[in-house]
XYZ file of C-alpha atoms in Angstrom:
430
model
C 0.000 0.000 0.000
C 1.402 3.378 -1.019
C 1.573 6.433 1.196
C -1.350 8.110 -0.637
C -3.561 5.017 -0.317
C -2.702 4.744 3.373
C -3.624 8.414 3.980
C -6.884 7.899 2.021
C -7.910 5.068 4.322
C -7.453 7.335 7.332
C -9.965 9.913 6.116
C -12.247 7.628 4.099
C -15.641 6.959 5.597
C -15.777 3.277 6.606
C -18.301 1.046 4.873
C -21.418 0.134 6.820
C -21.572 -3.638 7.149
C -24.410 -5.763 8.452
C -23.934 -9.182 10.044
C -26.122 -11.784 8.311
C -24.591 -14.857 9.923
C -27.794 -15.478 11.880
C -29.798 -15.957 8.697
C -30.611 -19.369 7.260
C -27.632 -21.402 6.080
C -28.888 -21.535 2.500
C -28.995 -17.719 2.407
C -25.450 -17.350 3.728
C -23.834 -20.362 2.139
C -20.378 -21.702 2.827
C -18.605 -18.482 1.871
C -17.283 -16.693 4.939
C -17.467 -13.329 3.170
C -21.226 -13.848 2.749
C -21.649 -13.574 6.519
C -21.575 -9.779 6.177
C -23.160 -7.459 3.635
C -22.306 -3.882 2.758
C -25.183 -1.427 3.275
C -24.929 1.498 0.897
C -25.666 4.767 2.675
C -24.673 7.053 -0.201
C -27.203 9.195 -2.025
C -27.482 7.187 -5.217
C -30.340 5.745 -7.331
C -32.133 2.834 -5.694
C -31.910 0.905 -8.973
C -30.168 1.472 -12.274
C -31.957 4.049 -14.475
C -34.238 4.994 -11.564
C -34.607 8.482 -10.126
C -35.617 7.458 -6.617
C -32.720 8.035 -4.192
C -31.362 5.265 -1.993
C -31.988 7.080 1.307
C -31.529 5.018 4.482
C -32.860 5.544 7.980
C -29.703 5.912 10.119
C -31.537 4.510 13.135
C -31.786 1.116 11.399
C -28.224 0.948 10.100
C -25.571 -1.040 12.002
C -24.034 1.031 14.772
C -20.304 1.151 15.582
C -19.253 -0.676 18.688
C -19.145 1.701 21.662
C -15.810 2.372 23.260
C -15.360 0.653 26.623
C -15.961 2.915 29.610
C -14.649 2.350 33.087
C -16.708 4.988 34.870
C -19.430 4.224 37.365
C -22.347 4.399 37.004
C -22.171 3.395 33.366
C -23.766 5.848 30.920
C -27.148 4.909 29.542
C -27.340 3.601 26.012
C -28.630 5.988 23.406
C -32.340 5.528 22.631
C -33.210 5.455 18.944
C -36.854 4.315 19.152
C -39.586 4.547 21.703
C -41.097 1.263 22.804
C -44.293 1.989 20.865
C -42.439 2.831 17.644
C -40.211 -0.226 17.969
C -43.183 -2.556 18.499
C -44.835 -1.102 15.416
C -41.728 -1.101 13.229
C -40.834 -4.709 14.013
C -44.413 -6.031 14.013
C -45.683 -8.715 11.674
C -47.421 -6.200 9.421
C -44.196 -4.325 8.608
C -42.023 -7.434 8.452
C -40.216 -8.221 5.198
C -37.460 -10.491 3.921
C -36.185 -7.805 1.537
C -33.467 -6.115 3.596
C -32.756 -3.570 0.848
C -36.210 -2.020 1.381
C -36.467 -2.378 5.151
C -34.638 0.827 6.118
C -35.637 3.115 3.226
C -36.874 6.586 4.127
C -38.918 9.145 2.208
C -37.432 10.774 -0.900
C -38.917 14.324 -1.015
C -37.486 15.058 -4.470
C -39.205 12.048 -6.010
C -42.545 12.898 -4.381
C -42.302 16.491 -5.600
C -41.504 15.215 -9.089
C -44.777 13.266 -9.189
C -46.798 15.897 -7.312
C -47.621 13.571 -4.415
C -48.100 14.578 -0.759
C -45.042 14.464 1.506
C -45.556 11.968 4.347
C -42.507 11.018 6.405
C -44.209 8.783 8.964
C -47.541 7.539 10.275
C -48.126 10.779 12.175
C -48.053 12.772 8.915
C -50.372 10.277 7.222
C -52.844 10.240 10.122
C -52.913 14.044 10.171
C -53.701 14.147 6.442
C -56.518 11.602 6.857
C -58.026 13.419 9.856
C -57.637 10.424 12.156
C -55.456 9.647 15.150
C -52.427 7.366 14.893
C -54.283 4.800 16.994
C -57.241 4.838 14.596
C -54.903 4.618 11.595
C -53.168 1.558 13.022
C -56.529 -0.062 13.721
C -57.154 -0.171 9.964
C -53.530 -0.761 8.874
C -52.720 -3.964 10.764
C -52.854 -7.329 9.008
C -54.494 -9.645 11.537
C -54.430 -13.423 11.267
C -57.472 -13.651 13.538
C -59.791 -10.788 12.696
C -62.787 -10.538 15.006
C -64.528 -7.798 13.026
C -63.496 -7.599 9.327
C -63.363 -4.195 7.662
C -65.073 -5.403 4.454
C -68.434 -6.871 3.525
C -68.065 -9.562 0.863
C -70.834 -10.511 -1.573
C -71.056 -11.996 -5.066
C -72.708 -10.687 -8.222
C -73.250 -12.741 -11.407
C -70.954 -12.194 -14.372
C -72.346 -11.607 -17.842
C -70.463 -14.621 -19.211
C -71.301 -16.887 -16.288
C -69.799 -17.373 -12.860
C -69.677 -14.913 -10.005
C -67.637 -11.842 -9.189
C -66.658 -11.225 -5.571
C -67.127 -7.658 -4.354
C -65.433 -6.461 -1.179
C -67.218 -3.349 0.009
C -65.315 -1.503 2.761
C -67.311 -0.497 5.807
C -68.165 3.131 6.445
C -65.084 4.273 8.407
C -62.572 2.533 6.149
C -64.403 3.776 3.064
C -64.046 7.356 4.304
C -60.300 6.837 4.717
C -59.976 5.271 1.262
C -61.951 8.065 -0.368
C -59.677 10.581 1.324
C -56.638 8.637 0.096
C -58.053 8.617 -3.416
C -58.342 12.411 -3.441
C -54.934 13.016 -1.859
C -52.903 10.243 -3.461
C -54.223 7.635 -5.896
C -56.035 10.100 -8.157
C -52.665 11.857 -8.675
C -50.745 8.738 -9.675
C -49.446 8.789 -13.265
C -51.462 6.932 -15.898
C -50.869 6.304 -19.594
C -52.711 8.005 -22.437
C -54.106 4.657 -23.641
C -55.930 3.940 -20.353
C -59.635 4.857 -20.543
C -61.170 3.165 -17.499
C -61.926 4.946 -14.198
C -60.561 8.292 -15.442
C -62.314 11.670 -15.849
C -63.175 12.746 -19.387
C -62.673 9.147 -20.582
C -65.195 6.392 -21.148
C -66.005 3.303 -23.188
C -66.633 5.708 -26.067
C -63.125 7.198 -26.003
C -61.772 3.660 -25.565
C -63.526 2.395 -28.717
C -63.092 5.476 -30.935
C -59.524 4.660 -32.184
C -60.737 1.289 -33.500
C -63.591 2.506 -35.743
C -63.414 1.289 -39.354
C -60.370 -0.986 -38.932
C -60.067 -4.243 -40.895
C -59.500 -6.337 -37.799
C -59.806 -5.924 -34.040
C -57.822 -8.067 -31.591
C -59.383 -8.274 -28.126
C -57.530 -9.673 -25.115
C -58.188 -9.839 -21.390
C -55.843 -9.857 -18.380
C -56.631 -12.842 -16.194
C -57.337 -12.065 -12.529
C -56.305 -8.441 -12.923
C -57.223 -7.102 -9.480
C -56.092 -10.216 -7.525
C -52.735 -9.954 -9.358
C -52.165 -6.488 -7.855
C -50.988 -8.021 -4.608
C -49.725 -6.374 -1.451
C -46.063 -6.452 -2.516
C -46.831 -4.731 -5.809
C -48.715 -1.919 -4.118
C -46.004 -1.427 -1.507
C -43.273 -1.430 -4.168
C -45.247 1.078 -6.236
C -45.370 3.619 -3.410
C -41.700 3.034 -2.590
C -40.774 3.765 -6.210
C -42.767 7.013 -6.049
C -40.638 8.144 -3.098
C -42.319 6.980 0.114
C -40.346 5.314 2.873
C -40.886 1.668 3.741
C -43.142 2.208 6.814
C -45.456 4.681 5.036
C -45.594 2.561 1.869
C -46.476 -0.509 3.918
C -49.267 1.281 5.793
C -50.705 2.583 2.503
C -50.576 -0.912 0.998
C -52.440 -2.419 3.968
C -55.112 0.294 3.817
C -55.744 -0.383 0.106
C -55.660 -4.201 0.037
C -57.483 -7.071 1.662
C -57.232 -10.869 1.657
C -60.022 -13.448 1.305
C -61.085 -14.615 4.742
C -62.859 -17.670 6.086
C -64.959 -17.562 9.286
C -63.696 -20.077 11.867
C -65.167 -20.722 15.308
C -62.620 -21.365 18.091
C -63.753 -21.967 21.666
C -67.072 -20.302 20.992
C -65.495 -17.209 19.400
C -65.818 -16.419 15.697
C -62.646 -15.373 13.880
C -62.077 -14.429 10.241
C -58.746 -15.928 9.150
C -56.993 -15.186 5.841
C -57.026 -17.951 3.219
C -55.093 -16.060 0.547
C -52.705 -13.147 -0.020
C -53.664 -9.501 0.328
C -54.518 -7.798 -2.971
C -56.565 -4.983 -4.460
C -60.254 -5.765 -4.214
C -63.158 -4.750 -6.386
C -65.226 -2.402 -4.279
C -62.526 -0.239 -2.701
C -62.456 3.400 -3.947
C -58.658 3.261 -4.368
C -58.450 0.079 -6.469
C -59.251 1.526 -9.941
C -56.564 4.214 -9.762
C -54.050 1.726 -8.393
C -54.847 -0.594 -11.307
C -54.059 2.130 -13.850
C -50.851 3.103 -12.048
C -49.562 -0.470 -11.739
C -50.321 -1.127 -15.434
C -48.460 2.009 -16.563
C -45.307 0.170 -17.640
C -47.309 -2.517 -19.455
C -49.294 0.183 -21.285
C -46.121 1.910 -22.425
C -44.608 -1.302 -23.763
C -47.780 -2.385 -25.567
C -48.283 1.123 -26.954
C -44.754 1.058 -28.375
C -45.368 -2.394 -29.875
C -48.622 -1.262 -31.498
C -46.953 1.860 -32.893
C -44.166 -0.252 -34.392
C -46.715 -2.393 -36.268
C -48.889 0.599 -37.201
C -51.818 -0.464 -35.009
C -54.020 1.321 -32.475
C -54.046 0.207 -28.821
C -56.311 1.106 -25.895
C -57.041 -0.426 -22.502
C -60.222 -0.264 -20.451
C -59.598 -1.807 -16.996
C -58.348 -5.328 -17.861
C -59.558 -5.315 -21.507
C -56.766 -4.829 -24.073
C -57.783 -3.866 -27.632
C -55.620 -3.670 -30.754
C -56.814 -2.795 -34.249
C -55.255 -2.321 -37.658
C -55.583 -2.869 -41.388
C -52.861 -5.509 -41.932
C -54.373 -8.773 -40.752
C -51.256 -10.740 -41.749
C -49.436 -9.316 -38.709
C -52.092 -10.391 -36.227
C -50.403 -13.662 -35.245
C -46.986 -12.066 -34.794
C -48.580 -9.246 -32.804
C -50.412 -11.702 -30.549
C -47.222 -13.658 -29.894
C -45.283 -10.527 -28.886
C -48.159 -9.302 -26.716
C -48.134 -12.578 -24.787
C -44.390 -12.256 -24.241
C -44.606 -8.662 -22.966
C -47.555 -9.448 -20.693
C -45.669 -12.406 -19.195
C -42.521 -10.294 -18.731
C -44.539 -7.771 -16.718
C -45.916 -10.467 -14.424
C -49.430 -10.800 -15.858
C -51.391 -13.511 -17.650
C -53.792 -13.439 -20.580
C -57.184 -15.129 -20.410
C -57.123 -17.334 -23.501
C -60.887 -17.931 -23.285
C -61.525 -14.226 -23.956
C -59.084 -13.723 -26.845
C -60.924 -12.701 -30.027
C -59.804 -11.707 -33.521
C -62.718 -9.882 -35.191
C -62.660 -9.071 -38.898
C -64.745 -6.471 -40.706
C -67.330 -9.060 -41.831
C -68.072 -9.786 -38.157
C -69.573 -7.512 -35.535
C -66.600 -5.719 -34.033
C -67.534 -4.884 -30.455
C -65.135 -3.123 -28.048
C -66.335 -2.989 -24.422
C -69.929 -3.249 -25.649
C -69.544 -0.581 -28.358
C -69.803 -1.486 -32.054
C -66.966 -0.024 -34.158
C -67.440 -1.585 -37.635
C -68.246 1.638 -39.511
C -69.217 4.147 -36.852
C -69.286 4.389 -33.076
C -72.551 3.294 -31.493
C -74.829 0.407 -30.615
C -75.861 -2.438 -32.905
C -79.088 -2.335 -34.877
C -80.620 -5.069 -32.700
C -79.902 -3.127 -29.484
C -81.423 0.054 -30.908
C -84.520 -1.852 -31.983
C -84.893 -3.311 -28.491
C -84.586 0.174 -27.013
C -87.178 1.541 -29.450
C -89.556 -1.313 -28.504
C -89.037 -0.573 -24.809
C -89.894 3.101 -25.373
C -93.015 2.088 -27.320
C -94.084 -0.260 -24.543
C -93.496 2.495 -21.983
C -95.699 4.882 -23.986
C -98.522 2.355 -23.982
C -98.564 0.903 -20.477
C -95.233 1.557 -18.753
C -94.951 2.907 -15.244
C -92.978 5.974 -14.255
C -90.241 3.913 -12.562
C -88.952 2.677 -15.926
C -88.568 6.237 -17.241
C -85.224 6.737 -15.441
C -83.855 3.512 -16.909
C -84.883 4.530 -20.438
C -83.420 8.007 -19.981
C -80.121 6.442 -18.936
C -79.995 4.136 -21.957
C -80.778 6.959 -24.381
C -78.194 9.202 -22.728
C -75.622 6.420 -23.056
C -76.379 6.100 -26.775
C -76.191 9.890 -27.188
C -72.699 9.830 -25.624
C -71.612 7.284 -28.217
C -73.482 8.534 -31.280
C -75.813 11.536 -31.193
C -77.185 10.752 -34.661
C -78.341 7.272 -33.614
C -79.819 8.637 -30.382
C -81.812 11.517 -31.949
C -84.938 9.554 -33.086
C -85.039 7.511 -29.887
C -84.678 10.638 -27.769
C -87.581 12.265 -29.619
C -89.737 9.155 -29.148
C -88.967 9.027 -25.428
C -89.726 12.737 -25.001
C -93.086 12.272 -26.740
C -93.880 9.279 -24.508
C -93.028 11.278 -21.367
C -95.311 14.135 -22.443
C -98.239 11.763 -22.896
C -97.679 10.440 -19.360
C -98.092 13.858 -17.755
């Protein structure tokens, strides 16, 4: 070692190392050097090509060994956490095997970049939600024996058969989730090809780019909401700049797991029988879906642009359209590869390739020549208006108004005669 290198070591900040020898043997291995790991405490990107800084909580980093003292009484050890904070931080809800995320703190620059609220800890989050920290933790703890679940679960029939499970949050949790939607999830970035659950967008704007195309390729993401699991939601908020504790609390507030009632010693408990994930029924789930699918949308949009096709997405429905049908198979193969790379699956039972000779329907909207409803649906609506004029009751008037308004949103020209007929029928009822 030269003189310059030796002087550099004197003033160089020593590396922070963590002892991992107490971990499982398969994680450490036979290598002695693997018994310690270097914890980077420098301000650098968390991952390559990312803008989120690798900021660590110094309270959770390994501490240097204290110098021996021979005074009496011995000085008290420095307190880094209160007992309440330590119990919360090392509880089962905030536990993780990913040590690179465990001690991350908030990145204010990243949050400002995305226009998201700055929350450093649970106290900041509780203050923003107008609840106490105790009330916040009541809703943000994952319990393995829940005595009073925060959701009401019920099933509704699907149009194609089967049932769809809806998890409706109870009143207090729904208020918190609605507040979170206004403050946070509604501000999350979404792609320009997403048309579901967004203001100024609808099934009409989703179907408009596919009008008059020679073929329409329709695909569906299998188990879209259950695939947005707890880890994905937590990782999403960490990437946007939140620290690990805040991101974990947000993920618990916005997810739920399927539960089974079990009676033990005369007491009824609701135990989890699956992982936590976004549920249909929570006010925050739609915006989270669009934010999590942002990367997939960008990749599929680039693929469609390369082939000269149009691409839109409404919730879990993916639609491609173009005029060169010979590329449809190659396009489908690449779509499957990209979807699998992003951690999703396609529902093969709902994959359709519709040509111009067939009825091309996108999210219930016909796009063969013009945007609107099919001739059969308009005839059924005209018959319903005629029946209402003859002997219908006033309760069906709201339903007919809604259907005509829906058609007017899609195609005002198709809706004009039906709107006039409904107005005439309403006047006769007065």
